[in-house]
Amino acid sequence: WTVGLVQFFCWAAFLYMWNYSNGAIAVNCWGVDTSAAGYAATGEYQAAGNWVGIVFAVQAVGSILWAMVLPKFKNLKTAYIVSLLIGAVGLASVNFVHEQYLLFVSYFLIGAAWAAMLALPFTLLTNALEGSSHMGSYLGLFNGTICLPQIIAALLGGTILSLVGDSQPTMFIVAGVLLVCGAAAVGCIKVKTSENNR
């Protein structure tokens, strides 16, 4: 359940990144007015959409490189917290970046959180369940901690967007705060004593 709490914040944050990258980049780097009718059909918005594909590739490279760093940490929880905080900085920075190439830095940092999210929760869970006769049930519940947060975040997304002034770039601040909450929630996870020394 404690891993699930961390998962909730992390997957909600990434859902907002996926949903609002196009609009945020269009507003900040191409000057698109997303309140105008038909803005999604403009060439600038399409260019921003193309750039989203590029920065997502940069994020993937960042996650691969950070995945090679993760084993260097002696403590999985520390690795998890550091990774999520780096990702939070990357997400929040998107709100302030108005130069498309600087977004490479933001999304590279986001890749650190992505690498940790794909590896560490499952590792912590399987270590905790070692020898358990209910591993299958818990792994099924674990899959729910990926889907459910995104469903809830999607349902609340429109409301949160209106609360931040319909500003898609500001949703990256929200996403960054969610990752910080996820990093804080890692402290709730209890691991076996032997695990702390790995």
C-alpha angles and dihedrals in degrees: 000000000000091000087049090055091055090045091053094060094040099050092043089054093051093046088058090048091053093044099045106031093094095049095041094050091044091053098043103036104026101030095236116170102222091190091065120096114258095011091141090064095056122109091237092057091048090050089052089051090053089050091052088063090054096048091047087056089051088052090053091052090049091052093050092051093045090049087064090054096049096075089058090069113093093206123051094207091053090049090050095049095046092048094050093047091051089050091048090056089050094050096046092047092062088072090062102039117101098166114082096216092053087063086075088073093048095050093041088059091046086058090067091062091045092053091051094046092054096048116022105054091053091046093050091047097048091046090053092047096047107140093008118141090211098057093121092054093048093048089052090053088047090059087055089059087065099047103036098056090053092050092050093044090050092051091050097038097091092048093049091047091054090048091057093051097266087289111151093193089056089059085072089063087053090050091049091051090050090055090049088053088050091052090051091049091056085075088068093061114102117208132187115270092245089053092061091065097050 
